[in-house]
Each structure stands twice: as C-alpha cells, then as structure tokens.
Amino acid sequence: MLKIFALKHSTKLDSLVFQEILSYLDKGEQERILKFYRWQDAERSLLGNLIIRATICDLFQVKNSDFEVFRNEMGKPYINNMPQVFFNISHSGHWIMGAFDSFPVGIDIEQIKPLDLNMGKSILAANDYEEMLKMKAPDRLKHFYKCWTLSESYQKMLGSGVTLPLSSTNNLYDSAFFTNHIIDDYILSICSSHGLFSERIIYTDTEQLLNLIR
Amino acid sequence: MIDIARVKAVIKEDILIKRLELEDITPEEIEDNTPLFGEGLGLDSVEALDVVAGIEQIFGVKLQGISPEEFKKHLYSVETLAQFVVHKGDNQEAS
C-alpha cells in the first residue's frame, strides 16, 4: 500500500539537529545541501532526505549505513540495492512530503500563491486552459495548480522532467492513477501506476524520524 | 546581436530578484554558474514557470516545445539561460 508522509517545517532547526541529520547523508548530498543560498531551502532538502532514510530504515528494518541514495540525471533520488523500493519527495513552503510504495510513485505539493494566470496560455494544455477561462476568478488559481501538480507528479513518477505546454489532464488520467489532497493553502497530487491509495496522510515530525534512524 | 552581460543582469535583477521576490538575495550574490534549481538558489518548479514567463515577456524568447533534458540544461544557471536567450534571440532576428 502506498504510504504518504507529511512533515511541517516552520522554524529554523537547532544547529545540532541540523548537523546530526547531515551526518546521516552521503557526502555528495551533504555538499549539495550546504551550497544552498537560503537556509529554508537547505533545511527543506535536508528534511526530505531525513524522510527518505528514516522511512526506509523503519519499513525494511535496515540500518541507515546499509544503503546509499543516488540521483538520476533529472535529480530523482533512488536506492540501487533495494529494487522493490520506490519513493518520491516534494516540498513547498512549510511542507515536506514523501510517498513510498512497491511500484513507481510521484508526488508534488505546491502552495497556492497568486500567479500571473496569463502565462497559463503557454503552459497548460489548450483544453485545460479553456476550462480555466470558463471558471470564476477564485477557482482559476486552484485549477492551474491542480493541473501543474498532476503533471509534475506524473513526470516525477516516470523520473523525467518538464515539457511545456503540459500534457492535458485528460491524457494524464488515461495514463496513470491520481489522488489529490488540500492541506491548508497547499494542493497535493500523487501519481501511481495502480489505484491503491491510502486516504490517510501520516503526519510526522523531526524527532520521530530521528528516532527511526538513530 | 544581444549583449549577454545585459541579459544576465536582467535575469538576475528583473526576473530572479524582482519577479520571484527573492528579497534576501542581492543580484551581486548570484554567480553566473550557480545552479538555479534543486541546489544553489533552490528555486521550485512553479518558480521555474515564472522564470519561463519572465524570459518570454522580457526577451520574447519561448521555451515551449523543448525536451525535458534541454529544458533542464537551459534553466541550469544564469549563464546557460543567458546563452539560450542570446542564441534563440539571434535566430529569431535572423529569421
């Protein structure tokens, strides 16, 4: 069963906690995290790594040192010596989300922030853009983000990247299975090759995750 | 011929700082080869769309219809984005 984890991150981590989490990561990942300009980005990426490692330690009863996390050429993380493990991470604003499954999975969360919707014409598929124009103003933004997160979650499941304009949502629904959640002012889309979604999101915190990895 | 130094300055000041509202970063801090996404500046995918829209609005250069690999390559840094704008802009002027 596909499992979804959510971690809220709204205040800066204690420096000792930051260093502890960093110590659990591969050298290359540590260097990548330390190169971020903004601490928020560094910590979101760090905590995404913590979700991956702690969850795999817990689900498969392995030690953190038993596996390495690699990235494909599009930046998608994977583990090479556990072929039955599929996972994906997404973060936006205060939320870091992780999806874990025995089959390929993609996840995308976005904070619904004001956006110049005129750019939707060159980004959305023609039918999704036309549908957006028929909507009342407050619903248009949500529609835009829904189309975006559906497409992102699909691309992330495949391990590929963005092409513009996006595929139409009708084509996406014909190609894979999707579920959506609204969390505060965020929209979350999850894409799977099967339709067995858990309705429950597992909310966790840094301390719980650290206890799984220590 | 478009001046690449000017293009880089516009990308940093008008697109990255003003359009994306990266208030805590100055244009001088952004190095030409700093990664924009996934590390470095740490922009997310919706911010990538805003960069694409800004490039189209300011320079009239579109990134639509290119492969994911090319998309990632051109949006890697200010340097690669400016090179793309200059070459695509020159091609558009010539055609």
PDB file of C-alpha atoms in Angstrom, chain A residues 32 35-38 40-41 44-45 72-75 91-93 108 110-111 113 115-116 119 122-123 144-145 148 152 155 160-166, chain B residues 19 21-22 24-25 29-31 34-35 37-47 49-50 52-53 56-57 62-69 71-72:
ATOM      1  CA  ARG A  32      24.640  19.803  -2.218  1.00  0.00           C
ATOM      2  CA  LYS A  35      25.563  25.028  -1.164  1.00  0.00           C
ATOM      3  CA  PHE A  36      22.014  26.400  -0.896  1.00  0.00           C
ATOM      4  CA  TYR A  37      21.822  30.204  -0.665  1.00  0.00           C
ATOM      5  CA  ARG A  38      18.839  30.220   1.702  1.00  0.00           C
ATOM      6  CA  GLN A  40      14.969  27.414   4.229  1.00  0.00           C
ATOM      7  CA  ASP A  41      15.947  25.572   1.034  1.00  0.00           C
ATOM      8  CA  ARG A  44      13.712  21.525   3.311  1.00  0.00           C
ATOM      9  CA  SER A  45      16.153  19.438   1.291  1.00  0.00           C
ATOM     10  CA  ASN A  72      19.172  10.056 -11.712  1.00  0.00           C
ATOM     11  CA  GLU A  73      20.104  12.596 -14.387  1.00  0.00           C
ATOM     12  CA  MET A  74      16.851  14.518 -13.724  1.00  0.00           C
ATOM     13  CA  GLY A  75      17.606  14.691  -9.994  1.00  0.00           C
ATOM     14  CA  HIS A  91       8.410  20.254  -0.713  1.00  0.00           C
ATOM     15  CA  SER A  92       6.811  23.652  -0.870  1.00  0.00           C
ATOM     16  CA  GLY A  93       6.624  26.384   1.757  1.00  0.00           C
ATOM     17  CA  ASP A 108       4.030  17.072  -5.901  1.00  0.00           C
ATOM     18  CA  GLU A 110       2.540  23.362  -4.180  1.00  0.00           C
ATOM     19  CA  GLN A 111       1.455  26.308  -2.103  1.00  0.00           C
ATOM     20  CA  LYS A 113       0.169  31.502  -4.266  1.00  0.00           C
ATOM     21  CA  LEU A 115       0.344  33.914 -10.011  1.00  0.00           C
ATOM     22  CA  ASP A 116       0.021  35.722 -13.314  1.00  0.00           C
ATOM     23  CA  MET A 119       1.102  32.635 -18.555  1.00  0.00           C
ATOM     24  CA  SER A 122       1.576  28.867 -22.932  1.00  0.00           C
ATOM     25  CA  ILE A 123       1.913  26.413 -20.016  1.00  0.00           C
ATOM     26  CA  PHE A 144      -3.929  25.977 -12.544  1.00  0.00           C
ATOM     27  CA  TYR A 145      -2.103  24.458  -9.565  1.00  0.00           C
ATOM     28  CA  TRP A 148       0.519  21.643 -12.591  1.00  0.00           C
ATOM     29  CA  GLU A 152       4.548  17.161 -12.012  1.00  0.00           C
ATOM     30  CA  GLN A 155       6.659  13.285 -14.563  1.00  0.00           C
ATOM     31  CA  SER A 160      11.608  12.563 -16.226  1.00  0.00           C
ATOM     32  CA  GLY A 161      11.278  16.335 -16.331  1.00  0.00           C
ATOM     33  CA  VAL A 162       9.145  19.218 -17.523  1.00  0.00           C
ATOM     34  CA  THR A 163       7.930  19.760 -21.073  1.00  0.00           C
ATOM     35  CA  LEU A 164       5.805  22.746 -21.983  1.00  0.00           C
ATOM     36  CA  PRO A 165       2.979  23.003 -22.633  1.00  0.00           C
ATOM     37  CA  LEU A 166       1.889  20.374 -20.114  1.00  0.00           C
TER      38      LEU A 166
ATOM     39  CA  ARG B  19       9.693  38.776 -10.278  1.00  0.00           C
ATOM     40  CA  GLU B  21      10.613  38.267  -4.886  1.00  0.00           C
ATOM     41  CA  LEU B  22      13.847  36.762  -3.541  1.00  0.00           C
ATOM     42  CA  ASP B  24      17.012  38.187   0.952  1.00  0.00           C
ATOM     43  CA  ILE B  25      19.382  37.778  -2.008  1.00  0.00           C
ATOM     44  CA  GLU B  29      25.395  37.391  -4.707  1.00  0.00           C
ATOM     45  CA  ILE B  30      24.113  35.333  -7.637  1.00  0.00           C
ATOM     46  CA  GLU B  31      27.064  33.940  -9.527  1.00  0.00           C
ATOM     47  CA  THR B  34      25.155  28.995  -9.540  1.00  0.00           C
ATOM     48  CA  PRO B  35      22.525  26.245 -10.050  1.00  0.00           C
ATOM     49  CA  PHE B  37      17.013  24.612  -9.181  1.00  0.00           C
ATOM     50  CA  GLY B  38      17.476  21.681  -6.817  1.00  0.00           C
ATOM     51  CA  GLU B  39      20.534  23.296  -5.235  1.00  0.00           C
ATOM     52  CA  GLY B  40      22.171  26.736  -5.142  1.00  0.00           C
ATOM     53  CA  LEU B  41      19.320  29.231  -5.455  1.00  0.00           C
ATOM     54  CA  GLY B  42      16.853  26.431  -4.618  1.00  0.00           C
ATOM     55  CA  LEU B  43      14.003  27.567  -6.891  1.00  0.00           C
ATOM     56  CA  ASP B  44      10.988  25.271  -7.098  1.00  0.00           C
ATOM     57  CA  SER B  45       9.074  24.108 -10.161  1.00  0.00           C
ATOM     58  CA  VAL B  46       6.435  26.857 -10.067  1.00  0.00           C
ATOM     59  CA  GLU B  47       9.215  29.426  -9.788  1.00  0.00           C
ATOM     60  CA  LEU B  49       7.435  28.565 -14.699  1.00  0.00           C
ATOM     61  CA  ASP B  50       7.684  32.165 -13.551  1.00  0.00           C
ATOM     62  CA  VAL B  52       9.991  30.939 -18.251  1.00  0.00           C
ATOM     63  CA  ALA B  53       7.162  33.511 -18.308  1.00  0.00           C
ATOM     64  CA  GLU B  56       9.159  35.227 -22.722  1.00  0.00           C
ATOM     65  CA  GLN B  57       7.790  38.581 -21.561  1.00  0.00           C
ATOM     66  CA  LYS B  62       9.936  30.859 -25.714  1.00  0.00           C
ATOM     67  CA  LEU B  63      10.976  27.628 -24.003  1.00  0.00           C
ATOM     68  CA  GLN B  64       7.866  25.747 -25.102  1.00  0.00           C
ATOM     69  CA  GLY B  65       8.269  22.577 -27.131  1.00  0.00           C
ATOM     70  CA  ILE B  66      11.766  21.644 -25.991  1.00  0.00           C
ATOM     71  CA  SER B  67      12.635  18.290 -24.407  1.00  0.00           C
ATOM     72  CA  PRO B  68      12.891  17.862 -20.594  1.00  0.00           C
ATOM     73  CA  GLU B  69      16.670  17.388 -20.933  1.00  0.00           C
ATOM     74  CA  PHE B  71      14.702  22.434 -20.521  1.00  0.00           C
ATOM     75  CA  LYS B  72      16.835  21.383 -17.551  1.00  0.00           C
TER      76      LYS B  72
END
